[in-house]
Short mmCIF file of C-alpha atoms and ligand atoms in Angstrom, two decimals:
data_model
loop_
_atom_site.label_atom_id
_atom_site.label_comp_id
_atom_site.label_asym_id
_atom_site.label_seq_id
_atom_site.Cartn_x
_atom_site.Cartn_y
_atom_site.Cartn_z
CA UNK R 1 94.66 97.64 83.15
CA UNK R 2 95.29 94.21 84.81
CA UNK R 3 92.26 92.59 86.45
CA UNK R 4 93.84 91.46 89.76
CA UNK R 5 90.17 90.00 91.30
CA UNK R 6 86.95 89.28 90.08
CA UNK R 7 84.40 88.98 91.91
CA UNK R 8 81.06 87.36 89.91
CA UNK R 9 77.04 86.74 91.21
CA UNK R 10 78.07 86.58 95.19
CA UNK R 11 75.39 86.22 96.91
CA UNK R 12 75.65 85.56 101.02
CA UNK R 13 73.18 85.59 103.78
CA UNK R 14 72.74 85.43 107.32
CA UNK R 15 70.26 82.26 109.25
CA UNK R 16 68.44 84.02 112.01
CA UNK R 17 65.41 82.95 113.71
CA UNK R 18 63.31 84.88 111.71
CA UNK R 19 64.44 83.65 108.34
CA UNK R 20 67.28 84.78 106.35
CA UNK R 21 69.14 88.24 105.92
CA UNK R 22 69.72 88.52 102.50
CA UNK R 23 72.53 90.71 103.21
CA UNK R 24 74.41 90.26 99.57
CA UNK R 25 72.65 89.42 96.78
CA UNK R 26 74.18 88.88 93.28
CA UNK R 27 77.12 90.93 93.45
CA UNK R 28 79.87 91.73 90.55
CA UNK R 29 82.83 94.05 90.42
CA UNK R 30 86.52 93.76 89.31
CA UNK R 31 89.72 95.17 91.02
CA UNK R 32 92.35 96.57 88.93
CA UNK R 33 95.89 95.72 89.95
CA UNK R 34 98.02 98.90 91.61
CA UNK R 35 93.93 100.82 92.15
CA UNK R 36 92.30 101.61 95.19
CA UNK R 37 88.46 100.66 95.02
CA UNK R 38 85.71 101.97 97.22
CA UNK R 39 82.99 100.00 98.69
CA UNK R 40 80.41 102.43 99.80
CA UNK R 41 76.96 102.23 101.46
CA UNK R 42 74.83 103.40 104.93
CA UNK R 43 75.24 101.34 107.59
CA UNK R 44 73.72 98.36 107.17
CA UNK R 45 74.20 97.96 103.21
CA UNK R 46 75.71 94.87 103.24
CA UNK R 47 79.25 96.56 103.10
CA UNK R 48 81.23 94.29 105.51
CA UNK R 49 79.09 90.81 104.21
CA UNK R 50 80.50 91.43 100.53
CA UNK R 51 84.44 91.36 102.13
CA UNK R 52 84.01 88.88 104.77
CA UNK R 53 82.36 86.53 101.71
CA UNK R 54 85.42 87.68 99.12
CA UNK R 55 87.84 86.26 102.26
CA UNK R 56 85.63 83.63 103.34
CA UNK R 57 85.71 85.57 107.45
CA UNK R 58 82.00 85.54 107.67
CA UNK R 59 80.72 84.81 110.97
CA UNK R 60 78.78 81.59 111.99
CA UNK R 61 75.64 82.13 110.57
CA UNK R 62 76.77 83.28 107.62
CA UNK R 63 76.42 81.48 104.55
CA UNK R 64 77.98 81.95 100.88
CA UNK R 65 74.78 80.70 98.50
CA UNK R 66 76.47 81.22 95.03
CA UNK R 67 79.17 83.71 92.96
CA UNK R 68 83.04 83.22 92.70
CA UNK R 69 85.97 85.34 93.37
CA UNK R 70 88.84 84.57 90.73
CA UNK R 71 91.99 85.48 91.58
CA UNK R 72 95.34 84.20 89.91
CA UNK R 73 93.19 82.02 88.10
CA UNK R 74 91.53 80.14 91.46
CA UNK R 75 88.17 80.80 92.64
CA UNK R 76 88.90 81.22 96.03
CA UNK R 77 85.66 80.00 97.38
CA UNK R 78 86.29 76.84 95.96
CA UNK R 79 89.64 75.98 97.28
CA UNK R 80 90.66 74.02 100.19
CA UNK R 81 91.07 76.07 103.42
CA UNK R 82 94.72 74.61 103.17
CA UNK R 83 95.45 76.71 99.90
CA UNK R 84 93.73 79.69 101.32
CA UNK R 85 96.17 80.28 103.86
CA UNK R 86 98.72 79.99 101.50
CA UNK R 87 96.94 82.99 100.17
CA UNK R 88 95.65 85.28 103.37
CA UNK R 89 97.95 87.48 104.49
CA UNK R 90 100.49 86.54 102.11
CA UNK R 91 98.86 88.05 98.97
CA UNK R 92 95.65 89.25 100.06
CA UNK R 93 95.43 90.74 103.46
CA UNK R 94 92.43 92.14 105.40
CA UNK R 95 91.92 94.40 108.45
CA UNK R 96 88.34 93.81 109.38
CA UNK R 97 86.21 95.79 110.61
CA UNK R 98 86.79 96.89 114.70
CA UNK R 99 90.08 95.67 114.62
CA UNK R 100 91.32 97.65 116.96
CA UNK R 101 89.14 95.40 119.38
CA UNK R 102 90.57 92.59 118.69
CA UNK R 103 94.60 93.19 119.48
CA UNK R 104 95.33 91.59 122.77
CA UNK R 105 95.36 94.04 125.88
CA UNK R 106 97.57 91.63 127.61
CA UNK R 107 100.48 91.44 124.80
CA UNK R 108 102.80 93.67 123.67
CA UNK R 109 102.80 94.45 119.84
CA UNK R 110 105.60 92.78 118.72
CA UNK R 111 103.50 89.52 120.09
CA UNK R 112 100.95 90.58 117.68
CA UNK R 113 103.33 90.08 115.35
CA UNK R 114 105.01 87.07 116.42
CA UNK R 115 101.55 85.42 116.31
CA UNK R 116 100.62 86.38 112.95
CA UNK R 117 103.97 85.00 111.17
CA UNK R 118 103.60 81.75 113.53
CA UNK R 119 99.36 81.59 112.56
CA UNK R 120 100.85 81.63 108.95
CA UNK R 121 103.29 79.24 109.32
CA UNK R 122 106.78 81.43 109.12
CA UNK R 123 109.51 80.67 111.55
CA UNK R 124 111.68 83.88 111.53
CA UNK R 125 114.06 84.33 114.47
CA UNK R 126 114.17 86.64 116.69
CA UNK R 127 116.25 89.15 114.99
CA UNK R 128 114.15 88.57 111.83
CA UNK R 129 111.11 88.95 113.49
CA UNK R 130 112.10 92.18 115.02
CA UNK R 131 113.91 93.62 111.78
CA UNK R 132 111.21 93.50 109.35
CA UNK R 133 108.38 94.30 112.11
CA UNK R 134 110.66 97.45 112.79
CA UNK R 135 110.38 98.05 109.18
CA UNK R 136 106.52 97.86 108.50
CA UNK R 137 105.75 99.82 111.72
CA UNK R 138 108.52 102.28 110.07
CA UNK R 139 106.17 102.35 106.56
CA UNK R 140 103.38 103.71 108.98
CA UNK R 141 104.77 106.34 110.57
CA UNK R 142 105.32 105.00 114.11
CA UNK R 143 108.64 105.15 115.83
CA UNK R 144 109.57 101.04 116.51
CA UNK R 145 111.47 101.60 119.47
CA UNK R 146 108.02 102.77 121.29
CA UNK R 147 105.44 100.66 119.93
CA UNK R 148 106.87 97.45 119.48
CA UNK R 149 107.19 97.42 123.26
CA UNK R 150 103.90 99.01 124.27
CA UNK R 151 100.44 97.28 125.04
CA UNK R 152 97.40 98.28 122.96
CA UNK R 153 95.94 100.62 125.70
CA UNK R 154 99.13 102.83 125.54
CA UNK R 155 98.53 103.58 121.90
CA UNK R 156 96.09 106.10 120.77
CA UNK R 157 92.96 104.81 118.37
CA UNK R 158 94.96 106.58 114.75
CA UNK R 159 98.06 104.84 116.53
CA UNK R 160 96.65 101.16 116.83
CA UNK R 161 95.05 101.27 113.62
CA UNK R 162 98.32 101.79 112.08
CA UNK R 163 99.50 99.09 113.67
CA UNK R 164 96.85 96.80 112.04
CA UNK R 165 98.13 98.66 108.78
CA UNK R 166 101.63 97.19 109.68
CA UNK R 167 100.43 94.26 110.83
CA UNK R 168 98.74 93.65 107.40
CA UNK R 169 101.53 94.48 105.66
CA UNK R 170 103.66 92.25 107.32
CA UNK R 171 104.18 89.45 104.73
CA UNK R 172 104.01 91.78 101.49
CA UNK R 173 100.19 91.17 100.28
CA UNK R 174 99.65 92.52 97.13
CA UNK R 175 95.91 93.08 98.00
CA UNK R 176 94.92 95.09 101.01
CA UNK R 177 91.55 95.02 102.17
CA UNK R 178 90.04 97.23 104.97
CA UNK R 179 86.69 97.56 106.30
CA UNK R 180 85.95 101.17 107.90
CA UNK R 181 89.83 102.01 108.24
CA UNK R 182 88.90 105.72 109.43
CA UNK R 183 85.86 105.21 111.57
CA UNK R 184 85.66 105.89 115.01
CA UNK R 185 88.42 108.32 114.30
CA UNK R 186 88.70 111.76 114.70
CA UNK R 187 88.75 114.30 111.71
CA UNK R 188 92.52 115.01 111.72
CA UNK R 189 93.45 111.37 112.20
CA UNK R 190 91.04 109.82 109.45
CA UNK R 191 93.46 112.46 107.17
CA UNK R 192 96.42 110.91 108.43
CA UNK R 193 95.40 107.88 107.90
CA UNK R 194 94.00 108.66 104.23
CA UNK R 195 97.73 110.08 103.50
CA UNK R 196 99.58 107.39 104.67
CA UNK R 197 97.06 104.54 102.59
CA UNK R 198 97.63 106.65 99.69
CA UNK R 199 101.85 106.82 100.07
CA UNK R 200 101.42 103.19 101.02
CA UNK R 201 99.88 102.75 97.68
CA UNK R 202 102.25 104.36 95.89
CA UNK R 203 105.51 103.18 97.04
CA UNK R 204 104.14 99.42 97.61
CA UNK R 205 101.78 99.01 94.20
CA UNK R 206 99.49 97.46 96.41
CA UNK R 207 96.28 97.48 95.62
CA UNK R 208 93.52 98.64 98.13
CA UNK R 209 89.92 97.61 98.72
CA UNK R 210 88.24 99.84 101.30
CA UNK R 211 85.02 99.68 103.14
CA UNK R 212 83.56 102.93 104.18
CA UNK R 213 80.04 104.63 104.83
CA UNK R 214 81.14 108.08 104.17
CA UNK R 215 81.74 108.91 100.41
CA UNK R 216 84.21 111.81 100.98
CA UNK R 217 86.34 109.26 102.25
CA UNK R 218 86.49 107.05 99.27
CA UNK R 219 86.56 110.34 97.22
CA UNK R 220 90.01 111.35 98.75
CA UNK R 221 91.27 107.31 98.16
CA UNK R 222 89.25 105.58 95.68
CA UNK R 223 90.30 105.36 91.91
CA UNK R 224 86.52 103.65 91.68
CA UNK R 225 83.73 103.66 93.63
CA UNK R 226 80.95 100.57 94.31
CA UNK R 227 77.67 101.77 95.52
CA UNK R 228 75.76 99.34 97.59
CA UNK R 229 72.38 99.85 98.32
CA UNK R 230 70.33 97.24 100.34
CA UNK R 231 72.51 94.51 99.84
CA UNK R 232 72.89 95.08 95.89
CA UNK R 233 75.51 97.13 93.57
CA UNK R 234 73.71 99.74 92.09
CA UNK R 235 76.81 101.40 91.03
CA UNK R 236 80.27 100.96 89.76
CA UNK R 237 81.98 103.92 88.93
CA UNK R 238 85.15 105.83 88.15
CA UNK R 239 85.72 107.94 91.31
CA UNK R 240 86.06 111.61 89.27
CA UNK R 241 82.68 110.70 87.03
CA UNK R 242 80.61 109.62 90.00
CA UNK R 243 81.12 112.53 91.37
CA UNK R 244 80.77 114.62 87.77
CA UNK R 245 77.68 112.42 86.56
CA UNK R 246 76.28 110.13 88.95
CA UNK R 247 73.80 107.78 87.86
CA UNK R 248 72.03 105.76 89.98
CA UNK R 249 69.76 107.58 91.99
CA UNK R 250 70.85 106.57 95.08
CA UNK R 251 74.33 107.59 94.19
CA UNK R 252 72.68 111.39 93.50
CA UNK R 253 70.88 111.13 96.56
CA UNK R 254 74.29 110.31 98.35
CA UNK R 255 76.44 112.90 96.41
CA UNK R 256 73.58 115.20 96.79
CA UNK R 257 73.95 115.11 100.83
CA UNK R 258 77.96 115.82 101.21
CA UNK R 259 77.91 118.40 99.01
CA UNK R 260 75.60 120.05 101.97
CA UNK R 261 79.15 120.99 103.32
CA UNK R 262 79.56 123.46 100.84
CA UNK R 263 76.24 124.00 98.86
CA UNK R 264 73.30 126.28 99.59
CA UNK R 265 71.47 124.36 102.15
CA UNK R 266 67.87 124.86 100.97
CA UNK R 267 68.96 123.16 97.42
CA UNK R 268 69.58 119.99 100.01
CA UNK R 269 67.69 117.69 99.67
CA UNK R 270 67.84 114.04 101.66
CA UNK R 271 66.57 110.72 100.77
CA UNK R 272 62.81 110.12 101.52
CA UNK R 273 62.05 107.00 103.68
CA UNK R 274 64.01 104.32 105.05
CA UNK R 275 67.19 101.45 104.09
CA UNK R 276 65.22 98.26 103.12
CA UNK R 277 64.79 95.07 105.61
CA UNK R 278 67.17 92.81 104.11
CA UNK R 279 64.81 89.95 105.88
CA UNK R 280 61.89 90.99 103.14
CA UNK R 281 63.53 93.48 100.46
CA UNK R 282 61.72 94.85 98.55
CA UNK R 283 60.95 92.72 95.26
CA UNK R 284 62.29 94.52 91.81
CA UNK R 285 64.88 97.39 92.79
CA UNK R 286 65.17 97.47 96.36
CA UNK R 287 65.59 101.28 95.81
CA UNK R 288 61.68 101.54 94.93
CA UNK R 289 59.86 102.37 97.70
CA UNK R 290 62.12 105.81 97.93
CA UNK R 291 62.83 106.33 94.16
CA UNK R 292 61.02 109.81 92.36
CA UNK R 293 61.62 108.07 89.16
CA UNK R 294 59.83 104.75 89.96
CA UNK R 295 58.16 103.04 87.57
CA UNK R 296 55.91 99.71 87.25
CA UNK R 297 58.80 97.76 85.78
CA UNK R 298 60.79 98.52 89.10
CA UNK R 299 59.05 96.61 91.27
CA UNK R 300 58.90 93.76 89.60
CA UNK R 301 62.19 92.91 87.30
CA UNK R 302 65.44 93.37 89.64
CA UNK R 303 67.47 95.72 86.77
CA UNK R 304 70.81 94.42 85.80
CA UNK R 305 73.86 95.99 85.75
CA UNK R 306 74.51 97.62 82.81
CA UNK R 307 77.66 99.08 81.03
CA UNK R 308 77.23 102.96 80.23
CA UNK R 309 79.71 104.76 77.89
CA UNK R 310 80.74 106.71 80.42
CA UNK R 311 82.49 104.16 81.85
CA UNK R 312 79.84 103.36 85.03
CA UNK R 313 78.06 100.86 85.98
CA UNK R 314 74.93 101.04 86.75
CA UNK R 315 71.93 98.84 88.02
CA UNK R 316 68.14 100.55 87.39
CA UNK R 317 65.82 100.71 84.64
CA UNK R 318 66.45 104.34 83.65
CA UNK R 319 69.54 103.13 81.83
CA UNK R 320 70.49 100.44 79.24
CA UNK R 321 73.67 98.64 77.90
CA UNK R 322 75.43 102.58 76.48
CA UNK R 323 73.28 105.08 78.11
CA UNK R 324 69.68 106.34 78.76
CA UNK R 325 66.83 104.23 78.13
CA UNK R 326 64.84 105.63 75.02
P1 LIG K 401 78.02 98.93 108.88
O1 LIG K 401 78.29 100.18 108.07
O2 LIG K 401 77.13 99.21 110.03
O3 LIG K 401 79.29 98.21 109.22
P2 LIG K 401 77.54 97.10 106.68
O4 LIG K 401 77.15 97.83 105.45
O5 LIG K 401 78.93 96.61 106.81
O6 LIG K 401 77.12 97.96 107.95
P3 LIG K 401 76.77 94.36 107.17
O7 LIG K 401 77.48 94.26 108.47
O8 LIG K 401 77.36 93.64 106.01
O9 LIG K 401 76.52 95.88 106.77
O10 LIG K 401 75.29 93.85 107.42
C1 LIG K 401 74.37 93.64 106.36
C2 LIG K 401 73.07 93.12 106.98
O11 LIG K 401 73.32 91.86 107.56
C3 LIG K 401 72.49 93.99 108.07
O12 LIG K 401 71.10 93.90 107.99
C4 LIG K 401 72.99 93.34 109.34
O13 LIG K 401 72.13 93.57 110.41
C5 LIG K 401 72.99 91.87 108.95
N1 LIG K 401 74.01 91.10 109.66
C6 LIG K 401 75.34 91.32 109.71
N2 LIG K 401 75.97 90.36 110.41
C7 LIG K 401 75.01 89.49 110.82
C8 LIG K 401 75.00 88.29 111.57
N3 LIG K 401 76.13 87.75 112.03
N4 LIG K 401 73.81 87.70 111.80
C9 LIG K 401 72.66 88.21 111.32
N5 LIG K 401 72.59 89.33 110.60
C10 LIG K 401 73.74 89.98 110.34
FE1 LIG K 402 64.49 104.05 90.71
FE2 LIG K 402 63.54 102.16 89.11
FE3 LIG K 402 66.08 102.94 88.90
FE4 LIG K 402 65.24 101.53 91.00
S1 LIG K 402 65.30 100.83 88.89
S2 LIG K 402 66.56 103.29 91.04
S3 LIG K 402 63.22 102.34 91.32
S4 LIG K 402 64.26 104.15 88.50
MG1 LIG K 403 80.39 96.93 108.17
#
């Protein structure tokens, strides 16, 4: 399989008056071209940090300390802000996270549209505009006719965020990235929208990048999972196998707490204690101070992530490079 980004060591934080949020630290995965990959983590994780560093969207305070993300060849957190947008939108496209928020209550969404070819530097007529707007709205389900001429309130909250779908798709990326496409939605609309990502998939070969606290959301889309936990990857896994053999345990803790749906509640069983303060993590694993399997070594050497041949990844001391630790 073709590695379409690779993402190596990032490491971003947040200034705040107390200090600094070390909100990603050291983090390394690689996207597969035509795959859909999972980012997946409580609230809090570090989730949205790790996307808005790949894209270079964090806020203010934000700040990128180290790690590259190579794609075609570039890193693109080394080149200018002039050959990025050569790049956003037009092969890799993101719908952040509360996008919904951010359309424009007092223009219609075929505005939205106009604004996002003219931010990007396309000068499409009228007709053009229109035509291929028509056609991405099309791709997501929505009738054209209706919603090009409506105003955000007039469109339900599964409505609008296909319209950020469309809206993303607009100039053909060949990388889609969303952060929490299905939250704030209700059951039967998160499955909509899970269908339609997955035909999207499918008929475009795009390749997706989700954010998503809920597991059994990146289990319905996700050829590969990334657990975060307190700012760090613990896991990198093949979607069927995490959910077979999951390693980390975090990742068993997580897997172990969905499967409440269906499972004998008295054999569940929920993580002890609390997420970490990214403003003092823990030192060693930041998973220590709520591991049963905690050792000495733990809280003092941060464990790498290691290749298992299973095909995870896997960051904590039970495990080497291959398997178990003997
Ligand atoms: P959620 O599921 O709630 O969206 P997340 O996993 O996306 O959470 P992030 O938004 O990446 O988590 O936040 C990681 C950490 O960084 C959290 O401790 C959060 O409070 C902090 N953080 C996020 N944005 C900022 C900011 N602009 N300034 C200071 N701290 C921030
Ligand atoms: Fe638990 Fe140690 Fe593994 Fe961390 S490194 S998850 S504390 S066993
Ligand atoms: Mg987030």
């Amino acid at each position: 399989m073709n590695c379409l980004l690779k993402v190596s060591n990032l490491k971003a934080i947040y200034l705040v008056r107390e200090g600094t949020i070390k909100a990603t630290d050291d983090v390394s995965f690689e996207i597969f071209e035509n795959t859909a990959a999972a980012i997946v983590g409580e609230s809090a994780s570090g989730k949205s940090t790790i996307i808005e560093a790949m894209t270079r969207t964090l806020p203010p305070n934000g700040r990128i300390l180290s790690g590259t993300v190579e794609y075609k060849g570039k890193d693109l957190l080394k080149i200018s802000e002039e050959e990025l947008r050569t790049i956003r939108w037009k092969e890799i496209a993101l719908v952040p996270q509360a996008a919904q928020q951010s359309l424009n209550p007092t223009m219609k969404i075929i505005d939205h549209f106009k604004d996002t070819i003219q931010a990007h530097g396309i000068n499409w007529n009228k007709d053009e505009l229109i035509s291929r707007a028509s056609e991405k709205i099309r791709m997501v389900r929505l009738n054209p006719e209706t919603v090009l001429n409506a105003y955000p309130m007039q469109l339900s909250g599964g409505m609008k965020q296909r319209v950020l779908i469309a809206l993303a798709l607009l100039l053909e990326p060949k990388i889609l990235i969303l952060d929490e496409p299905t939250s704030a939605l209700d059951v039967l609309t998160q499955a909509h929208i899970i269908q339609l990502l997955k035909d999207l998939k499918k008929k475009l070969n795009i390749t997706l990048i989700f954010v998503t606290h809920d597991i059994a959301v990146a289990a319905e889309l996700a050829d590969n999972i990334f657990v975060i936990y307190g700012g760090c990857l613990v896991e990198c896994s093949p979607t069927f196998e995490i959910f077979k053999n999951p390693k980390h345990p975090y990742t068993k803790g997580l897997i172990n707490s969905i499967m409440a749906i269906n499972a004998d509640m008295s054999k569940i069983k929920a993580i002890p204690g609390d997420p970490p303060s990214l403003l003092n993590p823990p030192s060693g694993c930041r998973f220590h101070p709520r591991c049963e399997h905690v050792m000495d070594i733990c809280k003092k050497v941060r464990p790498p992530l290691v290749q298992l041949s299973s095909g995870s990844k896997v960051a904590c001391h039970l495990y080497e490079e291959g398997g178990y630790r003997r």
